[in-house]
Structures are given as C-alpha cells and as structure tokens.
C-alpha cells in the first residue's frame, strides 16, 4: 500500500527518580495504595532539563540507531503538551540543538496530549508520502513535572518525565493504518493556561480520573477495531498492542474487553508511570532492546488523553 516505516527508535529518561515511598513522605499515600491502583512504582523526574533537552537525547539515539545522516531529515514532528515555551515550537528548538538549524525541513509541534504519537505517525505518513526520499524524525517528549502539584495526591503519583523518538521513511512496501479522533472535552483533563488577571498563578494539571477511565475503556477498543477493519485483520493477527501507559487498571480493563491474552499488551508503567505522549515510543524502544519486535510483526499503538483525543496506528515492523 505504501506508507512510512519505523527505521529506528530511541528513548531517554532523567536519571533522578521518585518512588512511591518517597511520595508517601510528601503526601498522604503509600506504596501499596499507589501500586494497587495504578501499577506504578517509580517515575523519572527532570532536574533542570527541559522538554527539548529530553527530546534531543532521545532523537540522537534514534538517529544513531538508524544509521542515516542527520542532514537527510526533512520532517521533524514533536508531540508534547509541556513545550519549552509558547513559541517557537519545541521542534524548532530541537532542530537547532541537533545542529540542523541550516538544514531545510518542516518542523512543528503537535499538541494532542497522550495521543500525540499516533497522531504524529498519521501526519508524518501524509507529509512524507509527498517527498518519499526524505526521512522523518518524530520526537515525543514530556516534562510533566513542570505542571504537577506535588501537594495533590490524586495527580502527583501518576506522572513522570521521559522522551521517545523514531526515525521514519516512506516505503512503497510498508503498511500503516491509522485513525485519530477528538471528543472536544476540556473539563475532564487539562492544564490551565496563563490567567490574564493573575499571571503569577501556577498552572497545574487537573484530571477527573473516573471519567478518564471510562473514556479510555470505551474508545481504545473502538480505535483498535477501526484500524483492524482497515487492514482486514482480526486481533489474533496482531503480535503486540502498545497502549499509552496511563494506568495498569485501564490497560487490564481494555485487555478484557479485547478478549486477548495479557502478554499481547506490553506494559512498563511500573518503571516510568504516565509519561503522556512519550509512553508509546519509550515502550517501543524497550521492546526493540529486549528483542521482542521482529521484522514482519504487526503492532498496534494506541494513545488516549486530554482533548479528549484518541488515535491508533497499525504498522508492520
């Protein structure tokens, strides 16, 4: 059919970590309470590194693993809801930090929260189809600790910082089926912008966990079914499903609805917590290093998050 193909992956997480026991000294919680409800044990927390810094480190690894010359990159997409600044785009900042400021390319950010990576795959597929000789670099980078209130136990236990990256290229023999949707709900999960009346007020993340759970369990199986129908496949024809790592209970509930074995759904939430758009490419990179992804395997990646947005991508490794 012709589509983009992932050539290489890369990932980076800050060295500093915050485990459940440490969090229990900050807010009224415990390791048992957090793990039993979320599946999380540790989250990586930036110590002065911004979103572009994490993204550059993941990008360099992906480029090195791809074996391509960085100057051949013609498209740079960054999915993030925690950009370095309002403008310029974090993608442009990463372009400069990679030493590619003088290389002609399209570079821009995608603000689709935890759906950012499948959104980016869909966008890159459309753009690189027009210029099949170019390579694309997708970076999903988040420093969520910038917008976490560490006195709010309902949110501070959930999030970590990380970045994942992939190098892609259009291939006439590659396969990719995608979907991307939005429900336009700004109340369930959001980070408030600058208050024009009080520009010193902090902007912390807010989430209605119960509603997010219901939304994810409803929409993710629908998105998977949509790309399966496009491909003419069933769930049995899929080797792995890589979901956004939001919550272990959400993943377990989705697995039951899909009626597939739990081994088909990769999960690393215990080591990273929720890293928003970075969670899927970080997971893919781990799977590569573990030797789990073999040529020809079919993988479905699904993101869901603020917007409310959700999207899926079925690809062949």
C-alpha atoms as a PDB file:
ATOM      1  CA  UNK A   1       0.000   0.000   0.000  1.00  0.00           C
ATOM      2  CA  UNK A   2       2.930   2.330   0.625  1.00  0.00           C
ATOM      3  CA  UNK A   3       3.406   4.081   3.976  1.00  0.00           C
ATOM      4  CA  UNK A   4       6.012   5.249   6.423  1.00  0.00           C
ATOM      5  CA  UNK A   5       8.083   2.615   8.186  1.00  0.00           C
ATOM      6  CA  UNK A   6       9.863   2.935  11.530  1.00  0.00           C
ATOM      7  CA  UNK A   7      13.586   2.516  10.883  1.00  0.00           C
ATOM      8  CA  UNK A   8      14.924   3.053  14.392  1.00  0.00           C
ATOM      9  CA  UNK A   9      13.925   4.039  17.917  1.00  0.00           C
ATOM     10  CA  UNK A  10      15.487   5.940  20.796  1.00  0.00           C
ATOM     11  CA  UNK A  11      14.470   6.885  24.327  1.00  0.00           C
ATOM     12  CA  UNK A  12      15.689   8.873  27.294  1.00  0.00           C
ATOM     13  CA  UNK A  13      14.511   9.344  30.869  1.00  0.00           C
ATOM     14  CA  UNK A  14      16.125  11.576  33.515  1.00  0.00           C
ATOM     15  CA  UNK A  15      18.432   9.839  35.957  1.00  0.00           C
ATOM     16  CA  UNK A  16      16.672  11.221  39.031  1.00  0.00           C
ATOM     17  CA  UNK A  17      13.716   9.103  40.185  1.00  0.00           C
ATOM     18  CA  UNK A  18      10.866   9.432  42.649  1.00  0.00           C
ATOM     19  CA  UNK A  19       9.488   6.181  44.014  1.00  0.00           C
ATOM     20  CA  UNK A  20       6.267   5.504  45.878  1.00  0.00           C
ATOM     21  CA  UNK A  21       7.905   5.528  49.298  1.00  0.00           C
ATOM     22  CA  UNK A  22       9.364   8.961  48.634  1.00  0.00           C
ATOM     23  CA  UNK A  23       5.971  10.232  47.508  1.00  0.00           C
ATOM     24  CA  UNK A  24       4.418   8.889  50.709  1.00  0.00           C
ATOM     25  CA  UNK A  25       6.653  11.308  52.604  1.00  0.00           C
ATOM     26  CA  UNK A  26       5.264  14.206  50.558  1.00  0.00           C
ATOM     27  CA  UNK A  27       1.533  13.419  50.524  1.00  0.00           C
ATOM     28  CA  UNK A  28      -0.834  11.100  52.378  1.00  0.00           C
ATOM     29  CA  UNK A  29      -0.338   7.896  50.398  1.00  0.00           C
ATOM     30  CA  UNK A  30       1.660   4.645  50.419  1.00  0.00           C
ATOM     31  CA  UNK A  31       3.477   2.302  48.087  1.00  0.00           C
ATOM     32  CA  UNK A  32       0.722  -0.296  48.418  1.00  0.00           C
ATOM     33  CA  UNK A  33      -2.040   2.237  47.718  1.00  0.00           C
ATOM     34  CA  UNK A  34      -0.340   3.624  44.616  1.00  0.00           C
ATOM     35  CA  UNK A  35       0.758   0.314  43.125  1.00  0.00           C
ATOM     36  CA  UNK A  36      -2.550  -1.470  43.689  1.00  0.00           C
ATOM     37  CA  UNK A  37      -4.463   1.311  41.918  1.00  0.00           C
ATOM     38  CA  UNK A  38      -2.045   2.333  39.164  1.00  0.00           C
ATOM     39  CA  UNK A  39       0.663  -0.314  38.747  1.00  0.00           C
ATOM     40  CA  UNK A  40       3.284   2.410  39.222  1.00  0.00           C
ATOM     41  CA  UNK A  41       6.439   2.064  41.300  1.00  0.00           C
ATOM     42  CA  UNK A  42       8.862   4.714  40.020  1.00  0.00           C
ATOM     43  CA  UNK A  43       8.746   7.854  37.914  1.00  0.00           C
ATOM     44  CA  UNK A  44      11.708   9.729  36.394  1.00  0.00           C
ATOM     45  CA  UNK A  45      11.817  13.426  37.238  1.00  0.00           C
ATOM     46  CA  UNK A  46      13.802  16.100  35.401  1.00  0.00           C
ATOM     47  CA  UNK A  47      16.324  18.085  37.373  1.00  0.00           C
ATOM     48  CA  UNK A  48      16.611  21.204  35.235  1.00  0.00           C
ATOM     49  CA  UNK A  49      16.311  19.529  31.819  1.00  0.00           C
ATOM     50  CA  UNK A  50      13.568  20.986  29.663  1.00  0.00           C
ATOM     51  CA  UNK A  51      11.350  19.176  27.167  1.00  0.00           C
ATOM     52  CA  UNK A  52      13.705  19.889  24.275  1.00  0.00           C
ATOM     53  CA  UNK A  53      16.682  18.563  26.269  1.00  0.00           C
ATOM     54  CA  UNK A  54      14.998  15.205  26.831  1.00  0.00           C
ATOM     55  CA  UNK A  55      13.816  15.137  23.235  1.00  0.00           C
ATOM     56  CA  UNK A  56      17.277  15.837  21.809  1.00  0.00           C
ATOM     57  CA  UNK A  57      18.792  12.949  23.758  1.00  0.00           C
ATOM     58  CA  UNK A  58      16.141  10.508  22.542  1.00  0.00           C
ATOM     59  CA  UNK A  59      16.425  11.871  18.994  1.00  0.00           C
ATOM     60  CA  UNK A  60      20.198  11.464  18.863  1.00  0.00           C
ATOM     61  CA  UNK A  61      19.898   7.831  19.906  1.00  0.00           C
ATOM     62  CA  UNK A  62      17.238   7.154  17.271  1.00  0.00           C
ATOM     63  CA  UNK A  63      19.266   8.858  14.543  1.00  0.00           C
ATOM     64  CA  UNK A  64      22.393   6.924  15.542  1.00  0.00           C
ATOM     65  CA  UNK A  65      20.456   3.655  15.554  1.00  0.00           C
ATOM     66  CA  UNK A  66      19.037   4.424  12.102  1.00  0.00           C
ATOM     67  CA  UNK A  67      22.475   4.907  10.564  1.00  0.00           C
ATOM     68  CA  UNK A  68      21.285   7.852   8.472  1.00  0.00           C
ATOM     69  CA  UNK A  69      22.993  11.215   8.124  1.00  0.00           C
ATOM     70  CA  UNK A  70      21.035  13.754  10.225  1.00  0.00           C
ATOM     71  CA  UNK A  71      21.122  16.175   7.293  1.00  0.00           C
ATOM     72  CA  UNK A  72      18.741  13.873   5.412  1.00  0.00           C
ATOM     73  CA  UNK A  73      15.903  14.603   7.842  1.00  0.00           C
ATOM     74  CA  UNK A  74      13.238  16.625   6.072  1.00  0.00           C
ATOM     75  CA  UNK A  75      10.472  16.494   8.669  1.00  0.00           C
ATOM     76  CA  UNK A  76      10.664  16.951  12.435  1.00  0.00           C
ATOM     77  CA  UNK A  77       7.496  16.479  14.477  1.00  0.00           C
ATOM     78  CA  UNK A  78       7.382  16.877  18.256  1.00  0.00           C
ATOM     79  CA  UNK A  79       4.378  15.690  20.227  1.00  0.00           C
ATOM     80  CA  UNK A  80       4.157  17.355  23.638  1.00  0.00           C
ATOM     81  CA  UNK A  81       1.789  19.176  25.955  1.00  0.00           C
ATOM     82  CA  UNK A  82       4.716  20.514  28.012  1.00  0.00           C
ATOM     83  CA  UNK A  83       6.659  22.573  25.445  1.00  0.00           C
ATOM     84  CA  UNK A  84       9.690  24.678  26.320  1.00  0.00           C
ATOM     85  CA  UNK A  85       7.709  27.827  25.519  1.00  0.00           C
ATOM     86  CA  UNK A  86       4.647  29.047  23.642  1.00  0.00           C
ATOM     87  CA  UNK A  87       6.761  29.836  20.604  1.00  0.00           C
ATOM     88  CA  UNK A  88       8.974  28.902  18.874  1.00  0.00           C
ATOM     89  CA  UNK A  89       7.903  25.300  18.629  1.00  0.00           C
ATOM     90  CA  UNK A  90       9.893  22.786  20.647  1.00  0.00           C
ATOM     91  CA  UNK A  91      10.501  21.054  17.305  1.00  0.00           C
ATOM     92  CA  UNK A  92      12.427  24.115  16.097  1.00  0.00           C
ATOM     93  CA  UNK A  93      14.418  24.204  19.333  1.00  0.00           C
ATOM     94  CA  UNK A  94      15.300  20.518  18.944  1.00  0.00           C
ATOM     95  CA  UNK A  95      16.259  21.145  15.312  1.00  0.00           C
ATOM     96  CA  UNK A  96      18.749  23.770  16.475  1.00  0.00           C
ATOM     97  CA  UNK A  97      20.125  21.621  19.312  1.00  0.00           C
ATOM     98  CA  UNK A  98      20.678  18.761  16.865  1.00  0.00           C
ATOM     99  CA  UNK A  99      22.851  21.098  14.790  1.00  0.00           C
ATOM    100  CA  UNK A 100      20.346  21.111  11.934  1.00  0.00           C
ATOM    101  CA  UNK A 101      19.325  24.786  12.026  1.00  0.00           C
ATOM    102  CA  UNK A 102      20.533  25.313   8.444  1.00  0.00           C
ATOM    103  CA  UNK A 103      19.017  22.082   7.092  1.00  0.00           C
ATOM    104  CA  UNK A 104      15.781  22.804   5.183  1.00  0.00           C
ATOM    105  CA  UNK A 105      12.966  20.925   6.870  1.00  0.00           C
ATOM    106  CA  UNK A 106       9.437  21.277   8.168  1.00  0.00           C
ATOM    107  CA  UNK A 107       9.413  21.349  11.985  1.00  0.00           C
ATOM    108  CA  UNK A 108       6.397  21.838  14.226  1.00  0.00           C
ATOM    109  CA  UNK A 109       4.714  20.648  17.416  1.00  0.00           C
ATOM    110  CA  UNK A 110       1.615  18.502  17.856  1.00  0.00           C
ATOM    111  CA  UNK A 111      -0.487  19.220  20.934  1.00  0.00           C
ATOM    112  CA  UNK A 112      -2.637  16.116  21.317  1.00  0.00           C
ATOM    113  CA  UNK A 113      -1.518  15.158  24.828  1.00  0.00           C
ATOM    114  CA  UNK A 114      -1.231  11.385  25.302  1.00  0.00           C
ATOM    115  CA  UNK A 115      -2.486  10.732  21.756  1.00  0.00           C
ATOM    116  CA  UNK A 116       0.455  12.643  20.301  1.00  0.00           C
ATOM    117  CA  UNK A 117       2.474   9.708  18.979  1.00  0.00           C
ATOM    118  CA  UNK A 118      -0.235   8.036  16.846  1.00  0.00           C
ATOM    119  CA  UNK A 119      -1.307  11.495  15.682  1.00  0.00           C
ATOM    120  CA  UNK A 120       2.311  12.156  14.648  1.00  0.00           C
ATOM    121  CA  UNK A 121       2.515   8.877  12.726  1.00  0.00           C
ATOM    122  CA  UNK A 122      -0.614   9.791  10.784  1.00  0.00           C
ATOM    123  CA  UNK A 123       0.681  13.271   9.977  1.00  0.00           C
ATOM    124  CA  UNK A 124       4.168  12.050   9.041  1.00  0.00           C
ATOM    125  CA  UNK A 125       2.674   9.414   6.777  1.00  0.00           C
ATOM    126  CA  UNK A 126       0.729  12.034   4.830  1.00  0.00           C
ATOM    127  CA  UNK A 127       3.616  14.508   4.553  1.00  0.00           C
ATOM    128  CA  UNK A 128       6.395  12.054   3.693  1.00  0.00           C
ATOM    129  CA  UNK A 129       4.257  10.452   1.004  1.00  0.00           C
ATOM    130  CA  UNK A 130       4.751  13.704  -0.929  1.00  0.00           C
ATOM    131  CA  UNK A 131       8.557  13.509  -0.537  1.00  0.00           C
ATOM    132  CA  UNK A 132       9.380   9.785  -0.292  1.00  0.00           C
ATOM    133  CA  UNK A 133      13.151  10.334  -0.397  1.00  0.00           C
ATOM    134  CA  UNK A 134      13.164  12.250   2.871  1.00  0.00           C
ATOM    135  CA  UNK A 135      13.464  10.886   6.377  1.00  0.00           C
ATOM    136  CA  UNK A 136      11.207  11.956   9.198  1.00  0.00           C
ATOM    137  CA  UNK A 137      12.014  12.292  12.882  1.00  0.00           C
ATOM    138  CA  UNK A 138       9.185  12.006  15.404  1.00  0.00           C
ATOM    139  CA  UNK A 139      10.021  13.026  18.971  1.00  0.00           C
ATOM    140  CA  UNK A 140       7.547  12.622  21.829  1.00  0.00           C
ATOM    141  CA  UNK A 141       8.909  14.457  24.844  1.00  0.00           C
ATOM    142  CA  UNK A 142       7.317  15.466  28.130  1.00  0.00           C
ATOM    143  CA  UNK A 143       8.479  17.172  31.317  1.00  0.00           C
ATOM    144  CA  UNK A 144       5.181  16.798  33.126  1.00  0.00           C
ATOM    145  CA  UNK A 145       6.790  17.575  36.481  1.00  0.00           C
ATOM    146  CA  UNK A 146       6.605  21.235  35.363  1.00  0.00           C
ATOM    147  CA  UNK A 147       2.833  21.153  35.746  1.00  0.00           C
ATOM    148  CA  UNK A 148       2.386  18.718  38.647  1.00  0.00           C
ATOM    149  CA  UNK A 149       1.212  19.916  42.047  1.00  0.00           C
ATOM    150  CA  UNK A 150       3.157  17.751  44.493  1.00  0.00           C
ATOM    151  CA  UNK A 151       0.649  18.505  47.244  1.00  0.00           C
ATOM    152  CA  UNK A 152      -2.193  16.943  45.213  1.00  0.00           C
ATOM    153  CA  UNK A 153      -2.033  13.193  45.783  1.00  0.00           C
ATOM    154  CA  UNK A 154      -4.650  12.491  43.118  1.00  0.00           C
ATOM    155  CA  UNK A 155      -2.262  13.616  40.348  1.00  0.00           C
ATOM    156  CA  UNK A 156       1.308  13.788  41.654  1.00  0.00           C
ATOM    157  CA  UNK A 157       1.574  10.000  41.945  1.00  0.00           C
ATOM    158  CA  UNK A 158       0.711   9.468  38.281  1.00  0.00           C
ATOM    159  CA  UNK A 159       3.203  11.315  36.119  1.00  0.00           C
ATOM    160  CA  UNK A 160       6.843  11.104  35.092  1.00  0.00           C
ATOM    161  CA  UNK A 161       9.206  12.703  32.583  1.00  0.00           C
ATOM    162  CA  UNK A 162      10.659  10.986  29.503  1.00  0.00           C
ATOM    163  CA  UNK A 163      11.160  11.198  25.753  1.00  0.00           C
ATOM    164  CA  UNK A 164      10.958   8.711  22.911  1.00  0.00           C
ATOM    165  CA  UNK A 165      11.874   9.126  19.266  1.00  0.00           C
ATOM    166  CA  UNK A 166      11.599   7.255  15.984  1.00  0.00           C
ATOM    167  CA  UNK A 167      13.147   7.763  12.558  1.00  0.00           C
ATOM    168  CA  UNK A 168      10.713   7.006   9.738  1.00  0.00           C
ATOM    169  CA  UNK A 169      10.782   6.893   5.957  1.00  0.00           C
ATOM    170  CA  UNK A 170       8.158   6.350   3.299  1.00  0.00           C
ATOM    171  CA  UNK A 171       8.372   2.864   1.778  1.00  0.00           C
ATOM    172  CA  UNK A 172       6.235   1.656  -1.120  1.00  0.00           C
ATOM    173  CA  UNK A 173       6.078  -1.785   0.511  1.00  0.00           C
ATOM    174  CA  UNK A 174       5.278  -0.623   4.052  1.00  0.00           C
ATOM    175  CA  UNK A 175       1.906  -0.950   5.769  1.00  0.00           C
ATOM    176  CA  UNK A 176       0.281   1.595   8.063  1.00  0.00           C
ATOM    177  CA  UNK A 177      -3.357   2.052   9.027  1.00  0.00           C
ATOM    178  CA  UNK A 178      -4.347   4.927  11.285  1.00  0.00           C
ATOM    179  CA  UNK A 179      -7.225   6.710  12.946  1.00  0.00           C
ATOM    180  CA  UNK A 180      -7.356   9.889  15.018  1.00  0.00           C
ATOM    181  CA  UNK A 181     -10.312  11.444  16.804  1.00  0.00           C
ATOM    182  CA  UNK A 182     -11.326  14.148  19.276  1.00  0.00           C
ATOM    183  CA  UNK A 183     -14.351  14.483  21.524  1.00  0.00           C
ATOM    184  CA  UNK A 184     -13.770  18.170  22.369  1.00  0.00           C
ATOM    185  CA  UNK A 185     -13.979  17.943  26.167  1.00  0.00           C
ATOM    186  CA  UNK A 186     -11.872  20.477  28.056  1.00  0.00           C
ATOM    187  CA  UNK A 187     -13.143  19.695  31.566  1.00  0.00           C
ATOM    188  CA  UNK A 188     -12.014  16.099  32.157  1.00  0.00           C
ATOM    189  CA  UNK A 189      -8.249  16.540  31.793  1.00  0.00           C
ATOM    190  CA  UNK A 190      -6.448  19.836  31.358  1.00  0.00           C
ATOM    191  CA  UNK A 191      -3.671  22.207  32.339  1.00  0.00           C
ATOM    192  CA  UNK A 192      -4.973  25.784  32.653  1.00  0.00           C
ATOM    193  CA  UNK A 193      -3.269  28.490  30.658  1.00  0.00           C
ATOM    194  CA  UNK A 194      -1.992  31.805  31.940  1.00  0.00           C
ATOM    195  CA  UNK A 195      -4.592  33.678  33.998  1.00  0.00           C
ATOM    196  CA  UNK A 196      -4.707  37.144  32.432  1.00  0.00           C
ATOM    197  CA  UNK A 197      -5.905  38.563  35.747  1.00  0.00           C
ATOM    198  CA  UNK A 198      -3.218  36.807  37.782  1.00  0.00           C
ATOM    199  CA  UNK A 199      -0.238  35.820  35.676  1.00  0.00           C
ATOM    200  CA  UNK A 200       1.653  34.595  38.754  1.00  0.00           C
ATOM    201  CA  UNK A 201      -0.847  31.802  39.422  1.00  0.00           C
ATOM    202  CA  UNK A 202       0.540  28.276  38.842  1.00  0.00           C
ATOM    203  CA  UNK A 203      -0.742  26.067  36.034  1.00  0.00           C
ATOM    204  CA  UNK A 204      -1.169  22.577  37.444  1.00  0.00           C
ATOM    205  CA  UNK A 205      -2.609  19.535  35.761  1.00  0.00           C
ATOM    206  CA  UNK A 206      -6.181  18.553  36.647  1.00  0.00           C
ATOM    207  CA  UNK A 207      -7.716  15.187  35.912  1.00  0.00           C
ATOM    208  CA  UNK A 208     -11.056  13.543  36.635  1.00  0.00           C
ATOM    209  CA  UNK A 209      -9.672  10.040  36.959  1.00  0.00           C
ATOM    210  CA  UNK A 210     -13.016   8.255  36.920  1.00  0.00           C
ATOM    211  CA  UNK A 211     -14.101   9.926  33.675  1.00  0.00           C
ATOM    212  CA  UNK A 212     -10.714   9.312  32.032  1.00  0.00           C
ATOM    213  CA  UNK A 213     -11.005   5.627  32.935  1.00  0.00           C
ATOM    214  CA  UNK A 214     -14.467   5.367  31.351  1.00  0.00           C
ATOM    215  CA  UNK A 215     -13.331   7.278  28.266  1.00  0.00           C
ATOM    216  CA  UNK A 216     -10.246   5.094  27.718  1.00  0.00           C
ATOM    217  CA  UNK A 217     -12.009   1.766  28.198  1.00  0.00           C
ATOM    218  CA  UNK A 218     -14.712   2.839  25.741  1.00  0.00           C
ATOM    219  CA  UNK A 219     -12.651   4.429  22.968  1.00  0.00           C
ATOM    220  CA  UNK A 220      -9.471   2.337  22.829  1.00  0.00           C
ATOM    221  CA  UNK A 221     -11.193  -0.916  21.712  1.00  0.00           C
ATOM    222  CA  UNK A 222     -13.120   1.146  19.132  1.00  0.00           C
ATOM    223  CA  UNK A 223      -9.893   2.617  17.753  1.00  0.00           C
ATOM    224  CA  UNK A 224      -8.253  -0.804  17.573  1.00  0.00           C
ATOM    225  CA  UNK A 225     -11.297  -2.221  15.804  1.00  0.00           C
ATOM    226  CA  UNK A 226     -11.198   0.673  13.330  1.00  0.00           C
ATOM    227  CA  UNK A 227      -7.612   0.047  12.213  1.00  0.00           C
ATOM    228  CA  UNK A 228      -8.131  -3.719  12.197  1.00  0.00           C
ATOM    229  CA  UNK A 229     -11.052  -3.303   9.801  1.00  0.00           C
ATOM    230  CA  UNK A 230      -8.965  -1.036   7.572  1.00  0.00           C
ATOM    231  CA  UNK A 231      -6.286  -3.723   7.411  1.00  0.00           C
ATOM    232  CA  UNK A 232      -8.710  -6.626   7.062  1.00  0.00           C
ATOM    233  CA  UNK A 233      -7.278  -8.272  10.170  1.00  0.00           C
ATOM    234  CA  UNK A 234      -8.548  -9.592  13.489  1.00  0.00           C
ATOM    235  CA  UNK A 235      -6.995  -9.189  16.911  1.00  0.00           C
ATOM    236  CA  UNK A 236      -5.469 -12.655  16.502  1.00  0.00           C
ATOM    237  CA  UNK A 237      -3.368 -11.330  13.625  1.00  0.00           C
ATOM    238  CA  UNK A 238      -1.694  -8.731  15.839  1.00  0.00           C
ATOM    239  CA  UNK A 239       1.562  -9.586  17.599  1.00  0.00           C
ATOM    240  CA  UNK A 240       1.617  -6.728  20.114  1.00  0.00           C
ATOM    241  CA  UNK A 241      -0.607  -3.892  21.278  1.00  0.00           C
ATOM    242  CA  UNK A 242       1.255  -0.941  22.781  1.00  0.00           C
ATOM    243  CA  UNK A 243      -1.138   1.287  24.696  1.00  0.00           C
ATOM    244  CA  UNK A 244      -0.433   4.656  26.222  1.00  0.00           C
ATOM    245  CA  UNK A 245       0.810   3.789  29.709  1.00  0.00           C
ATOM    246  CA  UNK A 246      -1.798   5.713  31.706  1.00  0.00           C
ATOM    247  CA  UNK A 247      -2.795   3.224  34.394  1.00  0.00           C
ATOM    248  CA  UNK A 248      -2.400  -0.527  34.832  1.00  0.00           C
ATOM    249  CA  UNK A 249      -6.086  -0.900  35.681  1.00  0.00           C
ATOM    250  CA  UNK A 250      -7.078   0.822  32.446  1.00  0.00           C
ATOM    251  CA  UNK A 251      -4.815  -1.485  30.454  1.00  0.00           C
ATOM    252  CA  UNK A 252      -6.195  -4.561  32.235  1.00  0.00           C
ATOM    253  CA  UNK A 253      -9.792  -3.474  31.571  1.00  0.00           C
ATOM    254  CA  UNK A 254      -9.047  -2.857  27.889  1.00  0.00           C
ATOM    255  CA  UNK A 255      -7.392  -6.258  27.616  1.00  0.00           C
ATOM    256  CA  UNK A 256     -10.527  -7.934  28.984  1.00  0.00           C
ATOM    257  CA  UNK A 257     -12.725  -6.060  26.517  1.00  0.00           C
ATOM    258  CA  UNK A 258     -10.482  -7.084  23.639  1.00  0.00           C
ATOM    259  CA  UNK A 259     -10.571 -10.691  24.775  1.00  0.00           C
ATOM    260  CA  UNK A 260      -6.870 -11.241  24.123  1.00  0.00           C
ATOM    261  CA  UNK A 261      -4.037 -12.557  26.259  1.00  0.00           C
ATOM    262  CA  UNK A 262      -2.366 -10.064  28.592  1.00  0.00           C
ATOM    263  CA  UNK A 263       1.040 -10.966  27.070  1.00  0.00           C
ATOM    264  CA  UNK A 264      -0.046  -9.223  23.875  1.00  0.00           C
ATOM    265  CA  UNK A 265      -0.252  -5.866  25.685  1.00  0.00           C
ATOM    266  CA  UNK A 266       3.200  -4.524  26.530  1.00  0.00           C
ATOM    267  CA  UNK A 267       3.435  -2.647  29.818  1.00  0.00           C
ATOM    268  CA  UNK A 268       6.288  -0.758  31.510  1.00  0.00           C
ATOM    269  CA  UNK A 269       4.248   1.585  33.661  1.00  0.00           C
ATOM    270  CA  UNK A 270       5.918   0.391  36.878  1.00  0.00           C
ATOM    271  CA  UNK A 271       9.255   1.886  35.811  1.00  0.00           C
ATOM    272  CA  UNK A 272       8.059   5.170  34.247  1.00  0.00           C
ATOM    273  CA  UNK A 273       4.497   5.986  35.384  1.00  0.00           C
ATOM    274  CA  UNK A 274       2.448   8.073  32.939  1.00  0.00           C
ATOM    275  CA  UNK A 275       4.752   9.980  30.549  1.00  0.00           C
ATOM    276  CA  UNK A 276       1.934  11.130  28.233  1.00  0.00           C
ATOM    277  CA  UNK A 277       2.889  11.112  24.544  1.00  0.00           C
ATOM    278  CA  UNK A 278       6.346   9.706  25.316  1.00  0.00           C
ATOM    279  CA  UNK A 279       4.986   6.452  26.724  1.00  0.00           C
ATOM    280  CA  UNK A 280       4.413   4.604  23.429  1.00  0.00           C
ATOM    281  CA  UNK A 281       7.775   5.330  21.743  1.00  0.00           C
ATOM    282  CA  UNK A 282       9.603   4.642  25.034  1.00  0.00           C
ATOM    283  CA  UNK A 283       7.838   1.276  25.184  1.00  0.00           C
ATOM    284  CA  UNK A 284       8.699   0.518  21.543  1.00  0.00           C
ATOM    285  CA  UNK A 285      12.350   1.308  22.230  1.00  0.00           C
ATOM    286  CA  UNK A 286      12.362  -1.058  25.217  1.00  0.00           C
ATOM    287  CA  UNK A 287      10.783  -3.783  23.128  1.00  0.00           C
ATOM    288  CA  UNK A 288      13.476  -3.328  20.482  1.00  0.00           C
ATOM    289  CA  UNK A 289      16.222  -3.661  23.077  1.00  0.00           C
ATOM    290  CA  UNK A 290      14.585  -6.778  24.503  1.00  0.00           C
ATOM    291  CA  UNK A 291      14.488  -8.355  21.050  1.00  0.00           C
ATOM    292  CA  UNK A 292      10.698  -8.596  21.112  1.00  0.00           C
ATOM    293  CA  UNK A 293       9.996  -6.871  17.793  1.00  0.00           C
ATOM    294  CA  UNK A 294      10.891  -8.928  14.731  1.00  0.00           C
ATOM    295  CA  UNK A 295      10.626  -7.978  11.075  1.00  0.00           C
ATOM    296  CA  UNK A 296       7.125  -8.531   9.758  1.00  0.00           C
ATOM    297  CA  UNK A 297       5.420  -8.368  13.143  1.00  0.00           C
ATOM    298  CA  UNK A 298       2.195  -6.396  13.284  1.00  0.00           C
ATOM    299  CA  UNK A 299       1.907  -3.856  16.092  1.00  0.00           C
ATOM    300  CA  UNK A 300      -0.950  -1.586  17.113  1.00  0.00           C
ATOM    301  CA  UNK A 301      -0.117   1.621  19.008  1.00  0.00           C
ATOM    302  CA  UNK A 302      -2.977   3.433  20.756  1.00  0.00           C
ATOM    303  CA  UNK A 303      -2.973   6.768  22.549  1.00  0.00           C
ATOM    304  CA  UNK A 304      -5.743   8.491  24.508  1.00  0.00           C
ATOM    305  CA  UNK A 305      -5.761  11.646  26.560  1.00  0.00           C
ATOM    306  CA  UNK A 306      -6.726  15.276  27.000  1.00  0.00           C
ATOM    307  CA  UNK A 307      -8.824  16.841  24.305  1.00  0.00           C
ATOM    308  CA  UNK A 308     -10.339  14.373  24.697  1.00  0.00           C
ATOM    309  CA  UNK A 309      -8.288  12.782  21.940  1.00  0.00           C
ATOM    310  CA  UNK A 310      -7.542   9.249  20.892  1.00  0.00           C
ATOM    311  CA  UNK A 311      -5.805   7.583  17.983  1.00  0.00           C
ATOM    312  CA  UNK A 312      -4.376   4.299  16.788  1.00  0.00           C
ATOM    313  CA  UNK A 313      -1.777   3.126  14.298  1.00  0.00           C
ATOM    314  CA  UNK A 314      -1.400  -0.415  12.969  1.00  0.00           C
ATOM    315  CA  UNK A 315       2.027  -0.946  11.466  1.00  0.00           C
ATOM    316  CA  UNK A 316       4.279  -3.732  10.304  1.00  0.00           C
ATOM    317  CA  UNK A 317       7.705  -3.804  11.916  1.00  0.00           C
END
